[in-house]
PDB file of C-alpha atoms in Angstrom:
ATOM      1  CA  UNK U   1      70.640 102.942  97.917  1.00  0.00           C
ATOM      2  CA  UNK U   2      68.967  99.510  98.168  1.00  0.00           C
ATOM      3  CA  UNK U   3      72.152  97.873  97.065  1.00  0.00           C
ATOM      4  CA  UNK U   4      74.121  99.806  99.624  1.00  0.00           C
ATOM      5  CA  UNK U   5      71.702  98.870 102.550  1.00  0.00           C
ATOM      6  CA  UNK U   6      71.987  95.194 101.370  1.00  0.00           C
ATOM      7  CA  UNK U   7      75.816  95.228 101.257  1.00  0.00           C
ATOM      8  CA  UNK U   8      76.050  96.869 104.564  1.00  0.00           C
ATOM      9  CA  UNK U   9      73.634  94.186 106.038  1.00  0.00           C
ATOM     10  CA  UNK U  10      76.052  91.482 104.559  1.00  0.00           C
ATOM     11  CA  UNK U  11      79.023  93.203 106.172  1.00  0.00           C
ATOM     12  CA  UNK U  12      77.379  93.466 109.640  1.00  0.00           C
ATOM     13  CA  UNK U  13      76.132  89.701 109.381  1.00  0.00           C
ATOM     14  CA  UNK U  14      79.646  88.528 108.456  1.00  0.00           C
ATOM     15  CA  UNK U  15      81.134  90.603 111.424  1.00  0.00           C
ATOM     16  CA  UNK U  16      78.803  89.406 113.915  1.00  0.00           C
ATOM     17  CA  UNK U  17      78.872  85.787 112.474  1.00  0.00           C
ATOM     18  CA  UNK U  18      82.741  85.892 113.255  1.00  0.00           C
ATOM     19  CA  UNK U  19      82.037  86.834 116.899  1.00  0.00           C
ATOM     20  CA  UNK U  20      79.427  84.039 116.963  1.00  0.00           C
ATOM     21  CA  UNK U  21      81.715  81.290 115.471  1.00  0.00           C
ATOM     22  CA  UNK U  22      84.647  82.163 117.791  1.00  0.00           C
ATOM     23  CA  UNK U  23      82.466  82.014 120.967  1.00  0.00           C
ATOM     24  CA  UNK U  24      80.915  78.725 119.862  1.00  0.00           C
ATOM     25  CA  UNK U  25      84.262  77.329 118.959  1.00  0.00           C
ATOM     26  CA  UNK U  26      85.875  78.279 122.329  1.00  0.00           C
ATOM     27  CA  UNK U  27      82.835  76.668 124.231  1.00  0.00           C
ATOM     28  CA  UNK U  28      81.080  79.766 125.398  1.00  0.00           C
ATOM     29  CA  UNK U  29      77.253  79.781 125.883  1.00  0.00           C
ATOM     30  CA  UNK U  30      75.689  82.041 122.991  1.00  0.00           C
ATOM     31  CA  UNK U  31      72.210  83.098 124.110  1.00  0.00           C
ATOM     32  CA  UNK U  32      71.319  85.145 120.993  1.00  0.00           C
ATOM     33  CA  UNK U  33      72.543  86.050 117.356  1.00  0.00           C
ATOM     34  CA  UNK U  34      70.331  88.754 115.970  1.00  0.00           C
ATOM     35  CA  UNK U  35      70.269  91.081 112.958  1.00  0.00           C
ATOM     36  CA  UNK U  36      68.920  94.385 113.707  1.00  0.00           C
ATOM     37  CA  UNK U  37      67.618  95.804 116.876  1.00  0.00           C
ATOM     38  CA  UNK U  38      64.271  96.399 118.701  1.00  0.00           C
ATOM     39  CA  UNK U  39      61.240  94.043 118.464  1.00  0.00           C
ATOM     40  CA  UNK U  40      61.744  90.677 116.985  1.00  0.00           C
ATOM     41  CA  UNK U  41      60.196  90.429 113.543  1.00  0.00           C
ATOM     42  CA  UNK U  42      61.091  86.741 112.721  1.00  0.00           C
ATOM     43  CA  UNK U  43      63.157  84.114 114.638  1.00  0.00           C
ATOM     44  CA  UNK U  44      63.647  80.730 115.939  1.00  0.00           C
ATOM     45  CA  UNK U  45      65.633  78.782 118.676  1.00  0.00           C
ATOM     46  CA  UNK U  46      68.015  76.086 117.888  1.00  0.00           C
ATOM     47  CA  UNK U  47      69.555  74.440 121.010  1.00  0.00           C
ATOM     48  CA  UNK U  48      70.445  77.034 123.461  1.00  0.00           C
ATOM     49  CA  UNK U  49      70.675  79.977 121.063  1.00  0.00           C
ATOM     50  CA  UNK U  50      67.988  82.158 119.936  1.00  0.00           C
ATOM     51  CA  UNK U  51      68.327  83.417 116.218  1.00  0.00           C
ATOM     52  CA  UNK U  52      66.345  86.507 115.119  1.00  0.00           C
ATOM     53  CA  UNK U  53      65.784  89.310 112.671  1.00  0.00           C
ATOM     54  CA  UNK U  54      64.704  92.547 114.447  1.00  0.00           C
ATOM     55  CA  UNK U  55      62.714  95.514 113.363  1.00  0.00           C
ATOM     56  CA  UNK U  56      65.501  98.285 113.165  1.00  0.00           C
ATOM     57  CA  UNK U  57      68.173  97.213 110.504  1.00  0.00           C
ATOM     58  CA  UNK U  58      70.733  99.370 112.198  1.00  0.00           C
ATOM     59  CA  UNK U  59      73.268  96.654 113.355  1.00  0.00           C
ATOM     60  CA  UNK U  60      73.313  93.327 114.825  1.00  0.00           C
ATOM     61  CA  UNK U  61      74.599  91.623 117.979  1.00  0.00           C
ATOM     62  CA  UNK U  62      75.839  88.247 119.570  1.00  0.00           C
ATOM     63  CA  UNK U  63      74.805  87.872 123.277  1.00  0.00           C
ATOM     64  CA  UNK U  64      77.397  85.543 125.216  1.00  0.00           C
ATOM     65  CA  UNK U  65      76.783  84.927 128.772  1.00  0.00           C
ATOM     66  CA  UNK U  66      79.154  86.377 131.337  1.00  0.00           C
ATOM     67  CA  UNK U  67      80.513  89.217 129.199  1.00  0.00           C
ATOM     68  CA  UNK U  68      80.542  91.483 132.467  1.00  0.00           C
ATOM     69  CA  UNK U  69      81.777  90.556 135.679  1.00  0.00           C
ATOM     70  CA  UNK U  70      78.514  91.856 137.441  1.00  0.00           C
ATOM     71  CA  UNK U  71      76.361  89.949 135.062  1.00  0.00           C
ATOM     72  CA  UNK U  72      74.472  87.187 137.095  1.00  0.00           C
ATOM     73  CA  UNK U  73      75.000  83.680 135.644  1.00  0.00           C
ATOM     74  CA  UNK U  74      73.743  80.336 136.747  1.00  0.00           C
ATOM     75  CA  UNK U  75      76.522  78.770 138.402  1.00  0.00           C
ATOM     76  CA  UNK U  76      76.148  75.709 136.158  1.00  0.00           C
ATOM     77  CA  UNK U  77      76.945  77.886 133.190  1.00  0.00           C
ATOM     78  CA  UNK U  78      79.927  79.804 134.932  1.00  0.00           C
ATOM     79  CA  UNK U  79      82.498  77.684 133.088  1.00  0.00           C
ATOM     80  CA  UNK U  80      81.103  78.537 129.703  1.00  0.00           C
ATOM     81  CA  UNK U  81      80.946  82.190 130.416  1.00  0.00           C
ATOM     82  CA  UNK U  82      83.173  84.754 128.460  1.00  0.00           C
ATOM     83  CA  UNK U  83      84.708  86.003 131.718  1.00  0.00           C
ATOM     84  CA  UNK U  84      85.997  82.499 132.671  1.00  0.00           C
ATOM     85  CA  UNK U  85      87.748  81.798 129.419  1.00  0.00           C
ATOM     86  CA  UNK U  86      91.452  82.526 128.893  1.00  0.00           C
ATOM     87  CA  UNK U  87      92.860  85.948 127.862  1.00  0.00           C
ATOM     88  CA  UNK U  88      93.638  84.475 124.440  1.00  0.00           C
ATOM     89  CA  UNK U  89      90.188  83.253 123.854  1.00  0.00           C
ATOM     90  CA  UNK U  90      88.575  86.390 124.921  1.00  0.00           C
ATOM     91  CA  UNK U  91      90.828  88.284 122.368  1.00  0.00           C
ATOM     92  CA  UNK U  92      89.884  85.660 119.762  1.00  0.00           C
ATOM     93  CA  UNK U  93      86.168  86.425 120.201  1.00  0.00           C
ATOM     94  CA  UNK U  94      86.752  90.170 120.183  1.00  0.00           C
ATOM     95  CA  UNK U  95      88.937  90.214 117.060  1.00  0.00           C
ATOM     96  CA  UNK U  96      86.927  87.584 115.158  1.00  0.00           C
ATOM     97  CA  UNK U  97      84.423  90.148 113.670  1.00  0.00           C
ATOM     98  CA  UNK U  98      87.329  92.056 112.130  1.00  0.00           C
ATOM     99  CA  UNK U  99      89.040  89.088 111.055  1.00  0.00           C
ATOM    100  CA  UNK U 100      85.786  88.067 109.090  1.00  0.00           C
ATOM    101  CA  UNK U 101      86.153  91.428 107.126  1.00  0.00           C
ATOM    102  CA  UNK U 102      89.519  90.462 105.882  1.00  0.00           C
ATOM    103  CA  UNK U 103      88.272  87.065 104.952  1.00  0.00           C
ATOM    104  CA  UNK U 104      85.215  88.665 103.180  1.00  0.00           C
ATOM    105  CA  UNK U 105      87.671  90.941 101.423  1.00  0.00           C
ATOM    106  CA  UNK U 106      89.979  88.087 100.389  1.00  0.00           C
ATOM    107  CA  UNK U 107      86.998  86.109  98.957  1.00  0.00           C
ATOM    108  CA  UNK U 108      85.664  89.155  97.018  1.00  0.00           C
ATOM    109  CA  UNK U 109      89.017  89.903  95.375  1.00  0.00           C
ATOM    110  CA  UNK U 110      89.166  86.342  94.480  1.00  0.00           C
ATOM    111  CA  UNK U 111      85.769  86.263  92.915  1.00  0.00           C
ATOM    112  CA  UNK U 112      86.523  89.619  91.001  1.00  0.00           C
ATOM    113  CA  UNK U 113      89.681  88.119  89.762  1.00  0.00           C
ATOM    114  CA  UNK U 114      88.280  84.739  88.665  1.00  0.00           C
ATOM    115  CA  UNK U 115      85.130  86.265  87.283  1.00  0.00           C
ATOM    116  CA  UNK U 116      86.223  89.493  85.719  1.00  0.00           C
ATOM    117  CA  UNK U 117      89.838  88.819  85.148  1.00  0.00           C
ATOM    118  CA  UNK U 118      92.808  91.246  85.179  1.00  0.00           C
ATOM    119  CA  UNK U 119      93.760  93.561  82.217  1.00  0.00           C
ATOM    120  CA  UNK U 120      96.236  91.732  79.992  1.00  0.00           C
ATOM    121  CA  UNK U 121      95.393  88.513  82.073  1.00  0.00           C
ATOM    122  CA  UNK U 122      98.028  89.116  84.572  1.00  0.00           C
ATOM    123  CA  UNK U 123      98.452  90.978  88.071  1.00  0.00           C
ATOM    124  CA  UNK U 124     101.839  92.252  86.970  1.00  0.00           C
ATOM    125  CA  UNK U 125     101.610  95.919  86.316  1.00  0.00           C
ATOM    126  CA  UNK U 126     104.661  96.065  84.129  1.00  0.00           C
ATOM    127  CA  UNK U 127     103.258  93.288  81.969  1.00  0.00           C
ATOM    128  CA  UNK U 128      99.818  94.997  81.827  1.00  0.00           C
ATOM    129  CA  UNK U 129     101.555  98.153  80.683  1.00  0.00           C
ATOM    130  CA  UNK U 130     103.418  96.345  77.955  1.00  0.00           C
ATOM    131  CA  UNK U 131     100.393  94.288  76.836  1.00  0.00           C
ATOM    132  CA  UNK U 132      97.718  97.023  76.463  1.00  0.00           C
ATOM    133  CA  UNK U 133      95.727  97.295  73.226  1.00  0.00           C
ATOM    134  CA  UNK U 134      92.903  99.677  71.740  1.00  0.00           C
ATOM    135  CA  UNK U 135      89.629  98.692  73.401  1.00  0.00           C
ATOM    136  CA  UNK U 136      87.259 100.796  71.653  1.00  0.00           C
ATOM    137  CA  UNK U 137      87.275 103.307  68.800  1.00  0.00           C
ATOM    138  CA  UNK U 138      84.680 106.311  68.678  1.00  0.00           C
ATOM    139  CA  UNK U 139      82.716 106.493  65.530  1.00  0.00           C
ATOM    140  CA  UNK U 140      83.733 109.408  63.422  1.00  0.00           C
ATOM    141  CA  UNK U 141      86.971 110.194  65.497  1.00  0.00           C
ATOM    142  CA  UNK U 142      90.424 110.756  64.139  1.00  0.00           C
ATOM    143  CA  UNK U 143      91.471 107.258  65.383  1.00  0.00           C
ATOM    144  CA  UNK U 144      88.614 105.769  63.232  1.00  0.00           C
ATOM    145  CA  UNK U 145      89.850 107.985  60.250  1.00  0.00           C
ATOM    146  CA  UNK U 146      93.385 106.650  60.668  1.00  0.00           C
ATOM    147  CA  UNK U 147      92.211 103.054  60.522  1.00  0.00           C
ATOM    148  CA  UNK U 148      92.709 102.011  64.094  1.00  0.00           C
ATOM    149  CA  UNK U 149      90.431  99.198  65.107  1.00  0.00           C
ATOM    150  CA  UNK U 150      89.550  97.426  68.317  1.00  0.00           C
ATOM    151  CA  UNK U 151      92.508  95.056  69.230  1.00  0.00           C
ATOM    152  CA  UNK U 152      95.236  97.217  67.537  1.00  0.00           C
ATOM    153  CA  UNK U 153      98.304  98.015  69.367  1.00  0.00           C
ATOM    154  CA  UNK U 154     100.230 101.243  68.612  1.00  0.00           C
ATOM    155  CA  UNK U 155     103.910 100.318  68.300  1.00  0.00           C
ATOM    156  CA  UNK U 156     105.475 103.706  67.023  1.00  0.00           C
ATOM    157  CA  UNK U 157     104.267 107.368  66.467  1.00  0.00           C
ATOM    158  CA  UNK U 158     106.414 109.483  63.911  1.00  0.00           C
ATOM    159  CA  UNK U 159     109.114 106.882  64.297  1.00  0.00           C
ATOM    160  CA  UNK U 160     109.279 107.090  68.003  1.00  0.00           C
ATOM    161  CA  UNK U 161     108.880 103.531  69.544  1.00  0.00           C
ATOM    162  CA  UNK U 162     105.793 103.038  72.005  1.00  0.00           C
ATOM    163  CA  UNK U 163     106.915 100.227  74.543  1.00  0.00           C
ATOM    164  CA  UNK U 164     104.035 100.743  76.914  1.00  0.00           C
ATOM    165  CA  UNK U 165     101.100 102.960  77.785  1.00  0.00           C
ATOM    166  CA  UNK U 166     103.265 105.521  79.575  1.00  0.00           C
ATOM    167  CA  UNK U 167     105.277 106.088  76.290  1.00  0.00           C
ATOM    168  CA  UNK U 168     101.770 106.652  74.371  1.00  0.00           C
ATOM    169  CA  UNK U 169     100.912 109.349  76.771  1.00  0.00           C
ATOM    170  CA  UNK U 170     104.353 110.932  76.592  1.00  0.00           C
ATOM    171  CA  UNK U 171     104.775 110.698  72.654  1.00  0.00           C
ATOM    172  CA  UNK U 172     100.984 111.643  71.852  1.00  0.00           C
ATOM    173  CA  UNK U 173     100.558 114.435  74.408  1.00  0.00           C
ATOM    174  CA  UNK U 174      99.898 117.835  72.912  1.00  0.00           C
ATOM    175  CA  UNK U 175     101.585 119.456  75.624  1.00  0.00           C
ATOM    176  CA  UNK U 176     104.976 118.100  74.932  1.00  0.00           C
TER     177      UNK U 176
END
């Protein structure tokens, strides 16, 4: 449960960070970037933005001035409001959170492929099926009695050639 909460916190942080980066990149004034809601537990101010960690870990938010037409804003800051930016810039800020999810997913896929690898060392499904091998043999099983060992590859059963794992299932199935 703790791992799930931590992962969800990372996902929420990355999402809001996308909105934050886009707003800053388009020259909008960002007043706050906070994880959580409610009373502030910890925080600091750097420049015009207040960063914080709140008591209720149920989300996050980025506060950009001028998000609503009726929000009062100092006339000196009007040019830096969300409402004064172009349609494309406003859309850019709005979709930046979701874009960060895609970037996070691509990064995690990369880490998984580099760190864990792929079966048969390739992402080609056909090659994976052709390159399969026995990864484990249960002690006392019929496979062990037959002399099969880890790393072996079954090439035929009763004279019927096994080209890939699908063939093995078809030939070795007790329901054929």
